[in-house]
XYZ file of C-alpha atoms in Angstrom:
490
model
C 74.935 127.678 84.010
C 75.408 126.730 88.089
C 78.296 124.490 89.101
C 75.373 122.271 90.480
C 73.752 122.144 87.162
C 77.129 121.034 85.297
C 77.528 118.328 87.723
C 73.398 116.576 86.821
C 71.672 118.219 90.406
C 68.952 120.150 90.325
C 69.310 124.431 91.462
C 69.008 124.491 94.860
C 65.659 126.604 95.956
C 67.019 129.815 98.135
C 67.396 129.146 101.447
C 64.698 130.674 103.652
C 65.502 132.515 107.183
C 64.212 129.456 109.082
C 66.153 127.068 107.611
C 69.378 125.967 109.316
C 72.182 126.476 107.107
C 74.009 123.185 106.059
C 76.624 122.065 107.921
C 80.276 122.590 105.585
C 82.890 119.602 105.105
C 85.029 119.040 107.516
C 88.641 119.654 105.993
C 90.743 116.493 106.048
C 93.559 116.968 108.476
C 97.216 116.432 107.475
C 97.861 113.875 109.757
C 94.416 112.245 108.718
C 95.576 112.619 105.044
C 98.753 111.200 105.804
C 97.955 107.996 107.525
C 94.930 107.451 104.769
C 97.152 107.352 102.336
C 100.007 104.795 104.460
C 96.978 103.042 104.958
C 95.876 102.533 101.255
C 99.108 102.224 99.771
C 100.408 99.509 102.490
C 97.067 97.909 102.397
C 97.294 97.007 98.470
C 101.138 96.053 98.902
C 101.547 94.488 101.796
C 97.870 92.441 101.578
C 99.063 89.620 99.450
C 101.601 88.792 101.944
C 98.770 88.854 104.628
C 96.488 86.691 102.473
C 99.470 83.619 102.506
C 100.387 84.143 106.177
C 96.249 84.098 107.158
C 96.084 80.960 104.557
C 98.844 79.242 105.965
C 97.883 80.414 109.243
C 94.496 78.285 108.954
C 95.997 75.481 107.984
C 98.284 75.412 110.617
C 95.685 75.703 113.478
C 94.752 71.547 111.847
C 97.710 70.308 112.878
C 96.715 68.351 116.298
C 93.854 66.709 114.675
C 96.193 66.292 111.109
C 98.437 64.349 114.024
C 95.924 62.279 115.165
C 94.336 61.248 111.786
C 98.277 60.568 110.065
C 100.350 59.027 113.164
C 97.838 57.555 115.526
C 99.499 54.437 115.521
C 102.663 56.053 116.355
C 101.564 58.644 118.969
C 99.303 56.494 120.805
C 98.741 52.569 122.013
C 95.757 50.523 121.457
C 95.604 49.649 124.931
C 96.089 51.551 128.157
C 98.230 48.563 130.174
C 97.912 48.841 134.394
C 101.654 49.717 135.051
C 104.055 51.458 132.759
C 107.400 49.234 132.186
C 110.605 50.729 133.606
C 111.991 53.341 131.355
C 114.771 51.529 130.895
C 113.730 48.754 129.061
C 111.461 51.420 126.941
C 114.678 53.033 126.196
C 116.698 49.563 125.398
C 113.637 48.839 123.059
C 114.300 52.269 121.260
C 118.022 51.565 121.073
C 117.768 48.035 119.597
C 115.243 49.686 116.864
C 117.569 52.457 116.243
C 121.323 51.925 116.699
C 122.426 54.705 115.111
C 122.981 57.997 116.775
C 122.537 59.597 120.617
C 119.904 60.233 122.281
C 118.884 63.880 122.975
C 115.673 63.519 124.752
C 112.992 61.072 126.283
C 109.640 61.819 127.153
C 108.163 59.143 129.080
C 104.074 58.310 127.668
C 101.731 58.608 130.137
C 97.738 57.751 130.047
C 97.256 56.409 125.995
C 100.315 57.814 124.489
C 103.738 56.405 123.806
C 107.147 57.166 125.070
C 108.922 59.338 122.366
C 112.960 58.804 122.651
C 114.308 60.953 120.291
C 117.935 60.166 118.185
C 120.292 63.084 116.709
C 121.868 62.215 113.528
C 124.547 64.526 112.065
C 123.487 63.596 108.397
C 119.525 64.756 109.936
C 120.880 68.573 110.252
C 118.438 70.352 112.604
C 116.017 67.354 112.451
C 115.735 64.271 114.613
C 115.039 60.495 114.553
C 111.922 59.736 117.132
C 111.132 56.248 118.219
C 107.587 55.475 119.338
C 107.539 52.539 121.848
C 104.417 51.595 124.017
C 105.117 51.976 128.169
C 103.019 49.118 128.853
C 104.867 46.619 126.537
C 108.152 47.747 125.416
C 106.990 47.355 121.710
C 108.304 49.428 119.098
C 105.249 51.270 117.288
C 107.053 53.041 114.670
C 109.958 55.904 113.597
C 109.212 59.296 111.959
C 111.369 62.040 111.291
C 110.639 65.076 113.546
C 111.971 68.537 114.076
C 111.823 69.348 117.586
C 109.095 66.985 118.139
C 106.753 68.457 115.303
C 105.571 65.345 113.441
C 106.076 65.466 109.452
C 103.294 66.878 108.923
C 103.369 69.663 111.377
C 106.802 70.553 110.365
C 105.491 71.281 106.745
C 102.656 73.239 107.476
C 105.247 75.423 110.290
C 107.491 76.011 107.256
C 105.175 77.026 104.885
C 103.611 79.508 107.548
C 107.307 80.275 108.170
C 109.402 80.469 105.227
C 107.013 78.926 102.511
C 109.641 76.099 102.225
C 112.008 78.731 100.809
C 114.804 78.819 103.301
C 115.881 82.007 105.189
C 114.812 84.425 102.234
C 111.731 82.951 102.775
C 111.395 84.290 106.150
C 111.306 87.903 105.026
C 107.481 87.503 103.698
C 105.952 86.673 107.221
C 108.386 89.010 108.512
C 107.151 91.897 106.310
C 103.437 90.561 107.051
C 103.851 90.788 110.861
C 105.982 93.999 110.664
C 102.819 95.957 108.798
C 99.801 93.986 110.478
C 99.786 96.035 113.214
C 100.220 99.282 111.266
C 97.046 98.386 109.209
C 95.195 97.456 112.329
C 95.638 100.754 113.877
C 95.480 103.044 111.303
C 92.151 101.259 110.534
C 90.832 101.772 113.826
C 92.222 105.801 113.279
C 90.536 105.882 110.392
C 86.873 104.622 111.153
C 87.128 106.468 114.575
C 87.776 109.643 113.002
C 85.185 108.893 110.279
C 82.391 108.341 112.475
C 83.349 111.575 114.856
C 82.850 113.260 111.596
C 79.856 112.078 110.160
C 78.392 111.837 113.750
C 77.812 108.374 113.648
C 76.795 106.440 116.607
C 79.348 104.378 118.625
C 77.112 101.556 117.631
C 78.194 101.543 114.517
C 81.840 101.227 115.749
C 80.660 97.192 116.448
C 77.952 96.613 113.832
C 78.217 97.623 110.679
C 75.699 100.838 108.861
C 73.473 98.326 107.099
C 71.517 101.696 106.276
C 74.412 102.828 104.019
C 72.685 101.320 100.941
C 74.945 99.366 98.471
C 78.000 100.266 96.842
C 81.408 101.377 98.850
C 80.023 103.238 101.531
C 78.520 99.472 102.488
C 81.366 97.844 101.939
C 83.715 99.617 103.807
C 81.433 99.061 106.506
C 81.415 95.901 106.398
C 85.770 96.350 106.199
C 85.808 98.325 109.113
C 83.391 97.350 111.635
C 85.007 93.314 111.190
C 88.567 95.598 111.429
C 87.763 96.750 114.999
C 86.482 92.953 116.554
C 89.738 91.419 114.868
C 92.180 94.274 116.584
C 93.015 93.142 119.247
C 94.085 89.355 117.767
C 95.677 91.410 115.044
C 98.014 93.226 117.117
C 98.358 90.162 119.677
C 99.407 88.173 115.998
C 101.543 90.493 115.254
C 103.759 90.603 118.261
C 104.079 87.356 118.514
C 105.123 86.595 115.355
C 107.418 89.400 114.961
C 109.486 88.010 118.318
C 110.836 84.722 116.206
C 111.411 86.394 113.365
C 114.488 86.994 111.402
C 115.791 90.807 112.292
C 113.212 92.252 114.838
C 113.153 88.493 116.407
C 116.937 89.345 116.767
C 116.235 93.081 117.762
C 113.833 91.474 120.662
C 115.989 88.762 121.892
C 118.949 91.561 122.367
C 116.143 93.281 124.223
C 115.356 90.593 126.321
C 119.312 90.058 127.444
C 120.003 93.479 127.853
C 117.135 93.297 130.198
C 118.173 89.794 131.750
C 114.305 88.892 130.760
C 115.165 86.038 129.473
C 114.194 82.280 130.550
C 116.896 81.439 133.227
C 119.443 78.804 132.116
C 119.653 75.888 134.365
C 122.992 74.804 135.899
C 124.268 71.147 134.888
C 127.711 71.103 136.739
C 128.688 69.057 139.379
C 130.823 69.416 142.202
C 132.184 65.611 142.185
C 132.707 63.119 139.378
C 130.058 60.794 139.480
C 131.026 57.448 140.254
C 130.213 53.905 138.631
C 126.184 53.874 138.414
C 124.020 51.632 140.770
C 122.836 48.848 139.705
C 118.950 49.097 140.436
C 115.978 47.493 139.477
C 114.919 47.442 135.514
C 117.149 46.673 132.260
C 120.690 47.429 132.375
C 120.648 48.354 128.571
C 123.322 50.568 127.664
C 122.462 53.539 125.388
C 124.359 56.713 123.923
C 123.526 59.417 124.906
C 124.565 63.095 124.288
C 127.787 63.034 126.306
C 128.315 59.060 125.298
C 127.257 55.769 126.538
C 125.093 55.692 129.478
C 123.236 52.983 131.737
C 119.281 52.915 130.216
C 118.236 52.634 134.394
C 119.981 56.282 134.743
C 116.551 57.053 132.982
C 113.867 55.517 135.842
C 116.481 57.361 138.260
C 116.251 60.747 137.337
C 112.548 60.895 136.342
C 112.587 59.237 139.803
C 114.122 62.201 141.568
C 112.154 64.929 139.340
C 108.707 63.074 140.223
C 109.859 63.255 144.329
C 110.699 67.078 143.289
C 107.145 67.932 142.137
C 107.504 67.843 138.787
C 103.887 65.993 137.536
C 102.500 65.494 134.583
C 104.556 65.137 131.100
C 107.860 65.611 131.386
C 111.029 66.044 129.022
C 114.284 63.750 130.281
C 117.941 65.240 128.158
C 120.542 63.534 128.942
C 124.029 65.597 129.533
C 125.778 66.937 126.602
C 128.731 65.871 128.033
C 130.046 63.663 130.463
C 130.409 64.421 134.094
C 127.330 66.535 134.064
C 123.809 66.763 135.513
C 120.358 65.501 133.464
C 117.792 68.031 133.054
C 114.026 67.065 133.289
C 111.593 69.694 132.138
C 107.867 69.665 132.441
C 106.744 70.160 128.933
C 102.776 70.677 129.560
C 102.497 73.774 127.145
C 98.614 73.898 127.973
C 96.647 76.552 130.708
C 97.837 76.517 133.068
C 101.362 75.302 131.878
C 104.255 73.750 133.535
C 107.359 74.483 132.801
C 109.715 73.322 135.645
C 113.082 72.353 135.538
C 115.667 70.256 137.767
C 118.809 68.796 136.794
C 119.847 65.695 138.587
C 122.745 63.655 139.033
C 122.452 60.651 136.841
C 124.633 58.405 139.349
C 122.823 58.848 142.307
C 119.633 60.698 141.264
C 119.791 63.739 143.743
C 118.210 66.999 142.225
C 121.413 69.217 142.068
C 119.253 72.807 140.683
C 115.934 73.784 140.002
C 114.049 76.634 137.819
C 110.305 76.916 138.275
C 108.196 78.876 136.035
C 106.988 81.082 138.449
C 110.276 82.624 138.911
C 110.918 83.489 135.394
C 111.407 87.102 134.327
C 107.626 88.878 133.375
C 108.936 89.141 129.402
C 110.542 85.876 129.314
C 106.960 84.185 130.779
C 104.861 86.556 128.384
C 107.110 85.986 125.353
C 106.589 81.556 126.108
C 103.204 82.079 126.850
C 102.722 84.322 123.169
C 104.116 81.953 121.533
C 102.281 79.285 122.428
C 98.850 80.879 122.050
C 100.301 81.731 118.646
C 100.413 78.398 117.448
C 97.287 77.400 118.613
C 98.920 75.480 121.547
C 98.081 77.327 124.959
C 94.087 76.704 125.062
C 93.917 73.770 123.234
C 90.896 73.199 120.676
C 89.615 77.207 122.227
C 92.430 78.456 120.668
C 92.506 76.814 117.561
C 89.135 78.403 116.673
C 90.103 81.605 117.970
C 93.194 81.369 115.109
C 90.824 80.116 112.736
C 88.691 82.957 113.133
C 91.214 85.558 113.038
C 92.869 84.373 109.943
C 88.955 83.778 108.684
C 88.247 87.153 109.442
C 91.282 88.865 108.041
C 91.114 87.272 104.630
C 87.459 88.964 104.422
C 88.699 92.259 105.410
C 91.356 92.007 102.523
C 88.678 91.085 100.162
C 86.595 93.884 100.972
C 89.494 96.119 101.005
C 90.436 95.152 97.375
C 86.844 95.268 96.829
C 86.251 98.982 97.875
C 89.427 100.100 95.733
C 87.547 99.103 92.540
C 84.276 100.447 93.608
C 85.703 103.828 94.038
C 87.091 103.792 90.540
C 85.900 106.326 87.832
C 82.910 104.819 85.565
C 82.607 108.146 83.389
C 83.181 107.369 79.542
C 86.489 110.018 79.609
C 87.666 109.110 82.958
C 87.220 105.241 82.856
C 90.008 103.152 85.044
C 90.602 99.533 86.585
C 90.567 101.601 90.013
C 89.811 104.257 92.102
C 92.471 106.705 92.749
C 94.632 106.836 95.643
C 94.187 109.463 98.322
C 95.777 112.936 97.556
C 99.263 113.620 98.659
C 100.649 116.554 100.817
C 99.785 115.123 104.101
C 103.682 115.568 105.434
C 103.801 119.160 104.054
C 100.776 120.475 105.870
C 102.425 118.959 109.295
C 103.445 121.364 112.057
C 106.929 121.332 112.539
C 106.620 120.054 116.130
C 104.667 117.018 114.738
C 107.391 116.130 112.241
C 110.155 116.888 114.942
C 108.615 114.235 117.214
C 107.353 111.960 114.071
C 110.746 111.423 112.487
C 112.919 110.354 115.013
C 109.609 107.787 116.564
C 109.353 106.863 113.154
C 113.059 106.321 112.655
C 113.304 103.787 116.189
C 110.784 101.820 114.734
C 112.320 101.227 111.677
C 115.307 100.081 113.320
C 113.331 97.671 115.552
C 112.042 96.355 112.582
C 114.098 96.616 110.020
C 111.728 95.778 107.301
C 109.318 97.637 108.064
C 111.618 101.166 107.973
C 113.057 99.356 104.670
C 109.856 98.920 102.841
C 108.245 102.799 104.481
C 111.493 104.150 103.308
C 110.527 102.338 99.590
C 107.081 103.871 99.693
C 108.114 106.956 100.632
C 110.574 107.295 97.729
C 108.640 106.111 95.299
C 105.611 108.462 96.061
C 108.155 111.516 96.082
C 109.208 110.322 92.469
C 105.596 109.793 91.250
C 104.563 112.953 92.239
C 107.560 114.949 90.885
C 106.531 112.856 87.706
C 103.223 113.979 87.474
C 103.891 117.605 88.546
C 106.213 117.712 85.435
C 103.962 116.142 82.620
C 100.927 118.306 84.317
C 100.141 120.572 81.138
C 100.935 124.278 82.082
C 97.379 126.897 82.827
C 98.110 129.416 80.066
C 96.321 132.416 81.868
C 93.815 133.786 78.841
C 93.664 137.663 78.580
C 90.814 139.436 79.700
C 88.203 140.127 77.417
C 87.868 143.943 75.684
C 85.400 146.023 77.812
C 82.001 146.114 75.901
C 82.311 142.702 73.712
């Protein structure tokens, strides 16, 4: 009996001299073998960390219309008044509603939103106190607790995507997620490029999935793939992004960044002469503490007097010196395209602009890195790139799915072979390497590992464990006994 008959085909009728012999497998390479098995064994691992950061993810991109629906009454006024009041007597309003505490920051409401004057209270830890008073009236609207002027709401939602309200250990599962996105995302694209220069597939079918592949997991891993390539690009972009504020490769990238002097450029606050005894100009007089003590509320209309003569428009930041004897910084703190991030420090006393950092001399990382992060959180496009999130995380949470979804598929259905899976690809892909490949490999490998630390922790994990499984397996493999030949003429 044929080997073709053992396995239910039909004998194959011979060939005849016309007929064009059939083409032979191509032999998996080792490299191909290698990073098919990385990606199956990180994509089973590592995709339940993906699935909370895309699920989180989503419901983060909510969060400016979550604002609007919870706080509207604190974030904007019922009625857009001709004139805005002088910021002093928005700030005295503040003051009188909150005694407590100094004042970090003021950001002064323009159009239908409120001024937000924001209180630091040591008891608050990393959070603040913001006061919502209306420009046009001086009224108080209302007090919420914000963390670097997140609302509430926002600030659970960022720490769920963060840290899922655990803290610092926390951190390290959208860490992990962002450290391995990108490895999934191009060993995907690896993968279905070398599958379809194989099979001879049209580059078509690189963008739209082979609806001619019938059911079963040839059909769904086209469906896995094809949405794989159109999310690349937002993978990777995710990826990056989130990696730079992370715990260890956030830290890896910020020492990057300084030995590179690519950071944002600090602004200098020092000045030359002790101020003397602030003017008395139009406006309250309130007095209110700020960082470096108790200052005159019409310091306030002076400064964001002197930052609107230097060009600094639209909404603006106003932070009061840490300390005493020390120049006010006013920041432009429009985060959307194009943005504006300028910066002037002024003399409180006498309101002349005493330094000045514009955006457009920034360091290429340091604007790339603001402008990442921003997109990242669904900030930098407005309502465009909330969708765009959406999508992403949308569209990675179906790849996942049909990832899990072709594992099962390819598991064995025969009564003496039956499992809850398919098997993972065969090892041996790092022993059939050329030793040039594995001297350039290791030490690539290696760097990245240290840039992200874990990443190299968890490929070191995998690594081990897969040496131990097989060893395992090659020892409980029953021995061939080789049977003896039988006697000539049985």
């Amino acid at each position: 009996m044929s080997l073709t008959e053992l396995s239910g085909g039909s004998t194959p009728e011979p060939a005849t001299a016309t007929e064009t012999p059939a083409r032979p497998a191509r032999r998996t390479s080792p490299f191909g073998a290698l990073l098919l098995r990385l990606h199956f064994y990180a994509g089973i691992l590592v995709a339940p960390f993906l699935v909370v950061a895309a699920l989180t993810g989503l419901a983060y991109t909510t969060t400016p219309q979550l604002d609007s629906i919870l706080y509207s009454d604190q974030l904007t006024v019922a009625q857009v008044g001709d004139r805005p009041l002088p910021l002093a007597d928005q700030v005295g309003a503040a003051r009188n509603a909150h005694p407590e505490g100094s004042i970090t920051t003021v950001q002064p409401g323009e159009g239908d939103r409120t001024t937000r004057v924001t209180f630091a209270l040591p008891a608050l830890g990393d959070k603040q106190h913001t006061v919502y008073v209306d420009p046009y009236t001086a009224q108080v609207q209302g007090q919420l607790t914000t963390w670097f002027g997140s609302t509430p709401a926002t600030t659970w939602l960022d720490d769920l995507h963060r840290n899922l309200h655990l803290g610092v250990v926390g951190r390290h599962y959208s860490e992990l997620a962002a450290s391995w996105l990108w490895v999934l995302a191009l060993g995907g694209v690896i993968l279905w490029w070398r599958r379809r220069s194989a099979s001879r597939a049209t580059a078509r079918h690189l963008l739209v999935p082979d609806l001619s592949a019938g059911k079963g997991v040839r059909r769904t891993r086209g469906w896995h793939a094809t949405t794989g390539i159109w999310l690349t690009v937002g993978l990777l972009f995710l990826s990056a992004t989130g990696l730079t504020w992370s715990r260890y490769a956030g830290a890896n990238f910020g020492a990057g960044l300084d030995a590179l002097s690519a950071r944002a450029p600090e602004i200098s606050t020092s000045l030359t002469t002790v101020p003397d005894e602030p003017a008395e100009t139009g406006g309250g007089h309130h007095e209110a503490s700020g960082a470096g003590g108790v200052v005159e509320s019409a310091a306030f209309d002076r400064v964001v007097a002197a930052a609107r003569t230097a060009g600094l428009d639209g909404p603006v930041e106003i932070a009061p010196a840490a300390e005493a004897g020390s120049a006010w910084t006013v920041t432009q703190v429009d985060n959307t395209w194009p943005v504006a991030k300028d910066r002037v420090a002024v003399d409180p006393a006498g309101g002349q602009v005493t330094a000045r950092s514009d955006f457009a001399d920034w360091p290429l990382l340091a604007k790339l890195s603001g402008l990442g992060i921003q997109a990242h959180m669904g900030i930098l496009f407005g309502p465009v790139n909330q969708i765009l999130l959406a999508a992403l995380a949308l569209g990675l949470l179906c790849v996942i799915v049909w990832g899990y979804r072709m594992w099962w598929q390819r598991r064995p259905t025969r009564a003496d072979r039956r499992a809850l899976a398919g098997t993972p690809p065969s090892r041996g892909g790092v022993r059939g390497m050329p030793v040039w490949v594995l001297l350039i490999g290791v030490p690539v490998t290696v760097a990245i590992g240290w840039a992200l630390p874990l990443f190299g922790i968890t490929l070191l994990a995998f690594l081990v464990i897969d040496v131990v499984v097989g060893a395992v397996s090659r020892r409980r493999r029953p021995a061939v006994v080789p049977t003896s030949p039988a006697p000539a003429g049985s």
